[in-house]
Short mmCIF file of N, CA, C and O in Angstrom, two decimals:
data_model
loop_
_atom_site.label_atom_id
_atom_site.label_comp_id
_atom_site.label_asym_id
_atom_site.label_seq_id
_atom_site.Cartn_x
_atom_site.Cartn_y
_atom_site.Cartn_z
N UNK A 1 0.84 -1.17 0.00
CA UNK A 1 0.00 0.00 0.00
C UNK A 1 0.89 1.24 0.00
O UNK A 1 1.86 1.31 0.72
N UNK A 2 0.54 2.19 -0.80
CA UNK A 2 1.30 3.43 -0.86
C UNK A 2 1.05 4.26 0.38
O UNK A 2 -0.01 4.21 0.98
N UNK A 3 2.01 5.07 0.74
CA UNK A 3 1.87 5.89 1.94
C UNK A 3 1.14 7.19 1.65
O UNK A 3 0.65 7.83 2.56
N UNK A 4 1.03 7.58 0.41
CA UNK A 4 0.44 8.87 0.08
C UNK A 4 -0.98 9.03 0.62
O UNK A 4 -1.29 10.06 1.22
N UNK A 5 -1.89 8.05 0.45
CA UNK A 5 -3.23 8.25 1.00
C UNK A 5 -3.23 8.41 2.52
O UNK A 5 -3.98 9.21 3.05
N UNK A 6 -2.36 7.68 3.20
CA UNK A 6 -2.33 7.80 4.66
C UNK A 6 -1.82 9.17 5.07
O UNK A 6 -2.36 9.78 5.98
N UNK A 7 -0.79 9.66 4.44
CA UNK A 7 -0.23 10.97 4.78
C UNK A 7 -1.20 12.07 4.38
O UNK A 7 -1.41 13.02 5.12
N UNK A 8 -1.82 11.95 3.23
CA UNK A 8 -2.77 12.97 2.77
C UNK A 8 -3.97 13.05 3.69
O UNK A 8 -4.58 14.10 3.83
N UNK A 9 -4.31 11.95 4.35
CA UNK A 9 -5.45 11.95 5.25
C UNK A 9 -5.29 12.86 6.44
O UNK A 9 -6.27 13.29 7.03
N UNK A 10 -4.05 13.19 6.82
CA UNK A 10 -3.85 14.10 7.93
C UNK A 10 -4.37 15.50 7.61
O UNK A 10 -4.84 16.19 8.48
N UNK A 11 -4.29 15.88 6.36
CA UNK A 11 -4.77 17.20 5.99
C UNK A 11 -6.24 17.14 5.59
O UNK A 11 -7.05 17.90 6.07
N UNK A 12 -6.56 16.26 4.68
CA UNK A 12 -7.93 16.10 4.20
C UNK A 12 -8.04 14.77 3.49
O UNK A 12 -7.08 14.34 2.85
N UNK A 13 -9.19 14.13 3.57
CA UNK A 13 -9.34 12.86 2.90
C UNK A 13 -9.60 13.01 1.40
O UNK A 13 -9.47 12.06 0.64
N UNK A 14 -9.91 14.20 0.93
CA UNK A 14 -10.25 14.39 -0.48
C UNK A 14 -9.07 14.19 -1.44
O UNK A 14 -9.24 13.52 -2.45
N UNK A 15 -7.87 14.74 -1.17
CA UNK A 15 -6.76 14.45 -2.08
C UNK A 15 -6.42 12.97 -2.13
O UNK A 15 -6.11 12.43 -3.19
N UNK A 16 -6.50 12.30 -1.00
CA UNK A 16 -6.22 10.87 -0.97
C UNK A 16 -7.26 10.12 -1.79
O UNK A 16 -6.94 9.21 -2.55
N UNK A 17 -8.50 10.51 -1.65
CA UNK A 17 -9.57 9.86 -2.43
C UNK A 17 -9.41 10.10 -3.91
O UNK A 17 -9.63 9.19 -4.73
N UNK A 18 -9.01 11.30 -4.30
CA UNK A 18 -8.82 11.59 -5.73
C UNK A 18 -7.69 10.74 -6.30
O UNK A 18 -7.81 10.21 -7.40
N UNK A 19 -6.59 10.62 -5.54
CA UNK A 19 -5.49 9.80 -6.03
C UNK A 19 -5.94 8.35 -6.21
O UNK A 19 -5.59 7.70 -7.19
N UNK A 20 -6.72 7.86 -5.27
CA UNK A 20 -7.20 6.48 -5.37
C UNK A 20 -8.19 6.31 -6.52
O UNK A 20 -8.22 5.28 -7.17
N UNK A 21 -9.01 7.33 -6.78
CA UNK A 21 -9.90 7.28 -7.93
C UNK A 21 -9.10 7.20 -9.22
O UNK A 21 -9.46 6.46 -10.13
N UNK A 22 -8.03 7.96 -9.30
CA UNK A 22 -7.17 7.90 -10.49
C UNK A 22 -6.57 6.52 -10.65
O UNK A 22 -6.55 5.96 -11.75
N UNK A 23 -6.09 5.95 -9.54
CA UNK A 23 -5.48 4.64 -9.62
C UNK A 23 -6.51 3.56 -9.95
O UNK A 23 -6.20 2.57 -10.60
N UNK A 24 -7.76 3.75 -9.52
CA UNK A 24 -8.80 2.76 -9.78
C UNK A 24 -9.38 2.91 -11.19
O UNK A 24 -10.18 2.11 -11.62
N UNK A 25 -8.99 3.95 -11.89
CA UNK A 25 -9.44 4.12 -13.25
C UNK A 25 -10.69 4.96 -13.40
O UNK A 25 -11.24 5.08 -14.48
N UNK A 26 -11.18 5.56 -12.29
CA UNK A 26 -12.36 6.39 -12.39
C UNK A 26 -12.05 7.71 -13.06
O UNK A 26 -12.89 8.30 -13.71
N UNK A 27 -10.82 8.17 -12.90
CA UNK A 27 -10.37 9.42 -13.51
C UNK A 27 -9.01 9.13 -14.13
O UNK A 27 -8.10 8.72 -13.44
N UNK A 28 -8.87 9.33 -15.40
CA UNK A 28 -7.57 9.11 -16.04
C UNK A 28 -7.29 7.64 -16.32
O UNK A 28 -8.11 6.77 -16.06
N UNK A 29 -6.11 7.38 -16.85
CA UNK A 29 -5.75 6.02 -17.24
C UNK A 29 -4.38 5.68 -16.70
O UNK A 29 -3.48 5.35 -17.43
N UNK A 30 -4.17 5.77 -15.42
CA UNK A 30 -2.88 5.43 -14.84
C UNK A 30 -2.93 4.01 -14.31
O UNK A 30 -3.64 3.17 -14.83
N UNK A 31 -2.18 3.71 -13.30
CA UNK A 31 -2.17 2.39 -12.70
C UNK A 31 -3.57 2.07 -12.20
O UNK A 31 -4.19 2.86 -11.51
N UNK A 32 -4.07 0.89 -12.55
CA UNK A 32 -5.43 0.53 -12.16
C UNK A 32 -5.41 -0.38 -10.94
O UNK A 32 -4.60 -1.28 -10.82
N UNK A 33 -6.31 -0.11 -10.01
CA UNK A 33 -6.54 -1.00 -8.88
C UNK A 33 -8.03 -1.26 -8.82
O UNK A 33 -8.84 -0.49 -9.34
N UNK A 34 -8.42 -2.34 -8.19
CA UNK A 34 -9.84 -2.65 -8.07
C UNK A 34 -10.46 -1.88 -6.91
O UNK A 34 -9.75 -1.35 -6.05
N UNK A 35 -11.77 -1.87 -6.88
CA UNK A 35 -12.46 -1.21 -5.77
C UNK A 35 -12.11 -1.88 -4.45
O UNK A 35 -11.95 -1.21 -3.43
N UNK A 36 -11.99 -3.20 -4.46
CA UNK A 36 -11.64 -3.92 -3.23
C UNK A 36 -10.24 -3.53 -2.75
O UNK A 36 -10.00 -3.42 -1.54
N UNK A 37 -9.32 -3.30 -3.68
CA UNK A 37 -7.96 -2.89 -3.31
C UNK A 37 -7.93 -1.46 -2.79
O UNK A 37 -7.00 -1.08 -2.08
N UNK A 38 -8.92 -0.66 -3.14
CA UNK A 38 -8.94 0.75 -2.72
C UNK A 38 -9.48 0.92 -1.31
O UNK A 38 -9.29 1.98 -0.71
N UNK A 39 -10.13 -0.10 -0.76
CA UNK A 39 -10.77 0.04 0.55
C UNK A 39 -9.75 0.37 1.64
O UNK A 39 -9.94 1.31 2.41
N UNK A 40 -8.66 -0.38 1.73
CA UNK A 40 -7.68 -0.16 2.80
C UNK A 40 -7.04 1.23 2.72
O UNK A 40 -6.96 1.93 3.75
N UNK A 41 -6.59 1.70 1.55
CA UNK A 41 -6.01 3.05 1.51
C UNK A 41 -7.03 4.15 1.84
O UNK A 41 -6.68 5.13 2.50
N UNK A 42 -8.26 3.97 1.40
CA UNK A 42 -9.29 4.97 1.71
C UNK A 42 -9.53 5.00 3.22
O UNK A 42 -9.61 6.08 3.82
N UNK A 43 -9.64 3.83 3.84
CA UNK A 43 -9.84 3.80 5.28
C UNK A 43 -8.62 4.31 6.03
O UNK A 43 -8.76 4.93 7.10
N UNK A 44 -7.43 4.09 5.51
CA UNK A 44 -6.22 4.63 6.13
C UNK A 44 -6.25 6.16 6.09
O UNK A 44 -5.94 6.82 7.09
N UNK A 45 -6.63 6.72 4.95
CA UNK A 45 -6.73 8.18 4.84
C UNK A 45 -7.82 8.72 5.76
O UNK A 45 -7.62 9.74 6.44
N UNK A 46 -8.95 8.05 5.81
CA UNK A 46 -10.04 8.48 6.68
C UNK A 46 -9.64 8.38 8.15
O UNK A 46 -9.97 9.25 8.95
N UNK A 47 -8.89 7.34 8.49
CA UNK A 47 -8.44 7.16 9.88
C UNK A 47 -7.46 8.25 10.30
O UNK A 47 -7.57 8.80 11.41
N UNK A 48 -6.50 8.56 9.44
CA UNK A 48 -5.54 9.61 9.79
C UNK A 48 -6.23 10.97 9.85
O UNK A 48 -5.89 11.80 10.70
N UNK A 49 -7.21 11.18 8.98
CA UNK A 49 -7.98 12.42 9.02
C UNK A 49 -8.78 12.52 10.32
O UNK A 49 -8.85 13.58 10.93
N UNK A 50 -9.35 11.41 10.75
CA UNK A 50 -10.08 11.38 12.01
C UNK A 50 -9.16 11.68 13.18
O UNK A 50 -9.51 12.43 14.10
N UNK A 51 -7.97 11.09 13.16
CA UNK A 51 -6.99 11.35 14.21
C UNK A 51 -6.63 12.84 14.26
O UNK A 51 -6.56 13.43 15.35
N UNK A 52 -6.44 13.45 13.10
CA UNK A 52 -6.10 14.87 13.10
C UNK A 52 -7.27 15.72 13.61
O UNK A 52 -7.06 16.72 14.29
N UNK A 53 -8.51 15.30 13.32
CA UNK A 53 -9.67 16.03 13.84
C UNK A 53 -9.74 15.92 15.36
O UNK A 53 -10.11 16.87 16.04
N UNK A 54 -9.39 14.76 15.89
CA UNK A 54 -9.39 14.58 17.34
C UNK A 54 -8.36 15.51 17.99
O UNK A 54 -8.66 16.20 18.98
N UNK A 55 -7.16 15.55 17.43
CA UNK A 55 -6.11 16.40 17.99
C UNK A 55 -6.49 17.88 17.89
O UNK A 55 -6.39 18.63 18.87
N UNK A 56 -6.94 18.30 16.72
CA UNK A 56 -7.32 19.71 16.53
C UNK A 56 -8.50 20.07 17.42
O UNK A 56 -8.55 21.16 17.99
N UNK A 57 -9.47 19.16 17.54
CA UNK A 57 -10.61 19.42 18.41
C UNK A 57 -10.20 19.60 19.86
O UNK A 57 -10.70 20.48 20.56
N UNK A 58 -9.27 18.77 20.31
CA UNK A 58 -8.79 18.86 21.69
C UNK A 58 -8.03 20.16 21.92
O UNK A 58 -8.25 20.86 22.90
N UNK A 59 -7.13 20.48 20.98
CA UNK A 59 -6.29 21.67 21.13
C UNK A 59 -7.11 22.95 21.02
O UNK A 59 -6.96 23.87 21.83
N UNK A 60 -7.99 23.03 20.04
CA UNK A 60 -8.70 24.29 19.82
C UNK A 60 -9.95 24.45 20.68
O UNK A 60 -10.32 25.57 21.02
N UNK A 61 -10.58 23.34 21.04
CA UNK A 61 -11.84 23.45 21.78
C UNK A 61 -11.75 23.11 23.25
O UNK A 61 -12.71 23.30 23.99
N UNK A 62 -10.62 22.57 23.65
CA UNK A 62 -10.48 22.21 25.06
C UNK A 62 -11.06 20.84 25.39
O UNK A 62 -11.61 20.15 24.53
N UNK A 63 -10.91 20.49 26.64
CA UNK A 63 -11.30 19.15 27.10
C UNK A 63 -12.81 18.90 26.94
O UNK A 63 -13.23 17.85 26.49
N UNK A 64 -13.64 19.87 27.33
CA UNK A 64 -15.09 19.65 27.28
C UNK A 64 -15.58 19.46 25.84
O UNK A 64 -16.43 18.61 25.58
N UNK A 65 -15.03 20.23 24.93
CA UNK A 65 -15.41 20.07 23.52
C UNK A 65 -14.93 18.72 22.99
O UNK A 65 -15.66 18.02 22.29
N UNK A 66 -13.71 18.36 23.33
CA UNK A 66 -13.14 17.09 22.86
C UNK A 66 -13.95 15.90 23.37
O UNK A 66 -14.15 14.92 22.64
N UNK A 67 -14.41 15.97 24.60
CA UNK A 67 -15.19 14.86 25.16
C UNK A 67 -16.55 14.69 24.47
O UNK A 67 -17.14 13.62 24.50
N UNK A 68 -17.04 15.75 23.84
CA UNK A 68 -18.27 15.63 23.05
C UNK A 68 -17.98 15.24 21.61
O UNK A 68 -18.76 14.56 20.96
N UNK A 69 -16.83 15.64 21.09
CA UNK A 69 -16.47 15.39 19.69
C UNK A 69 -15.94 13.98 19.46
O UNK A 69 -16.35 13.30 18.51
N UNK A 70 -15.05 13.54 20.30
CA UNK A 70 -14.32 12.28 20.08
C UNK A 70 -15.24 11.06 19.98
O UNK A 70 -15.05 10.23 19.08
N UNK A 71 -16.25 10.89 20.83
CA UNK A 71 -17.10 9.70 20.67
C UNK A 71 -17.78 9.60 19.30
O UNK A 71 -17.86 8.52 18.72
N UNK A 72 -18.21 10.71 18.77
CA UNK A 72 -18.84 10.71 17.45
C UNK A 72 -17.85 10.34 16.35
O UNK A 72 -18.17 9.56 15.45
N UNK A 73 -16.65 10.91 16.43
CA UNK A 73 -15.63 10.58 15.44
C UNK A 73 -15.24 9.10 15.51
O UNK A 73 -15.08 8.44 14.48
N UNK A 74 -15.10 8.59 16.73
CA UNK A 74 -14.75 7.17 16.89
C UNK A 74 -15.88 6.28 16.37
O UNK A 74 -15.62 5.25 15.73
N UNK A 75 -17.12 6.68 16.61
CA UNK A 75 -18.26 5.91 16.11
C UNK A 75 -18.25 5.83 14.59
O UNK A 75 -18.45 4.76 14.00
N UNK A 76 -17.99 6.95 13.94
CA UNK A 76 -17.98 6.98 12.47
C UNK A 76 -16.86 6.12 11.90
O UNK A 76 -17.08 5.32 10.99
N UNK A 77 -15.65 6.26 12.43
CA UNK A 77 -14.52 5.49 11.88
C UNK A 77 -14.68 4.01 12.19
O UNK A 77 -14.33 3.15 11.37
N UNK A 78 -15.24 3.68 13.35
CA UNK A 78 -15.49 2.28 13.69
C UNK A 78 -16.52 1.68 12.75
O UNK A 78 -16.36 0.54 12.29
N UNK A 79 -17.56 2.42 12.44
CA UNK A 79 -18.58 1.94 11.50
C UNK A 79 -17.99 1.73 10.10
O UNK A 79 -18.32 0.73 9.43
N UNK A 80 -17.12 2.63 9.68
CA UNK A 80 -16.49 2.47 8.36
C UNK A 80 -15.62 1.22 8.31
O UNK A 80 -15.69 0.44 7.35
N UNK A 81 -14.80 1.01 9.34
CA UNK A 81 -13.95 -0.18 9.39
C UNK A 81 -14.79 -1.44 9.52
O UNK A 81 -14.49 -2.46 8.90
N UNK A 82 -15.84 -1.40 10.32
CA UNK A 82 -16.71 -2.57 10.49
C UNK A 82 -17.38 -2.94 9.17
O UNK A 82 -17.48 -4.12 8.82
N UNK A 83 -17.81 -1.95 8.43
CA UNK A 83 -18.41 -2.20 7.12
C UNK A 83 -17.43 -2.83 6.16
O UNK A 83 -17.75 -3.77 5.43
N UNK A 84 -16.20 -2.33 6.17
CA UNK A 84 -15.19 -2.88 5.29
C UNK A 84 -14.83 -4.31 5.67
O UNK A 84 -14.67 -5.18 4.81
N UNK A 85 -14.71 -4.56 6.97
CA UNK A 85 -14.37 -5.91 7.43
C UNK A 85 -15.49 -6.89 7.14
O UNK A 85 -15.25 -7.99 6.66
N UNK A 86 -16.73 -6.47 7.37
CA UNK A 86 -17.86 -7.37 7.11
C UNK A 86 -18.00 -7.65 5.63
O UNK A 86 -18.37 -8.76 5.22
N UNK A 87 -17.69 -6.68 4.79
CA UNK A 87 -17.75 -6.88 3.35
C UNK A 87 -16.66 -7.85 2.90
O UNK A 87 -16.92 -8.71 2.05
N UNK A 88 -15.48 -7.73 3.47
CA UNK A 88 -14.39 -8.64 3.07
C UNK A 88 -14.65 -10.05 3.54
O UNK A 88 -14.25 -11.01 2.89
N UNK A 89 -15.31 -10.23 4.68
CA UNK A 89 -15.63 -11.58 5.16
C UNK A 89 -16.71 -12.25 4.32
O UNK A 89 -16.71 -13.44 4.16
N UNK A 90 -17.65 -11.45 3.80
CA UNK A 90 -18.73 -12.04 3.02
C UNK A 90 -18.30 -12.40 1.60
O UNK A 90 -18.99 -13.12 0.92
N UNK A 91 -17.15 -11.89 1.18
CA UNK A 91 -16.68 -12.16 -0.19
C UNK A 91 -15.97 -13.49 -0.28
O UNK A 91 -15.30 -13.95 0.53
#
């Protein structure tokens, strides 16, 4: 797996997603990967982006804001990973 989607996820998940779309053949004709192969890099980018949101939320909003923000972010990323894992098991 390339490191670019994971690193790009710290800033925003959109550049990582665009790169993966290019690689999957949705945009342009570069190296092709399947949709199944794109799941892990997309989740890696989403995970790093979630981590950066947690840190920024804690630093900028303080402890009380972070305690309200973090459970929701963890719920979303857990649901994304659970969906990906359940899909891979059913295949």
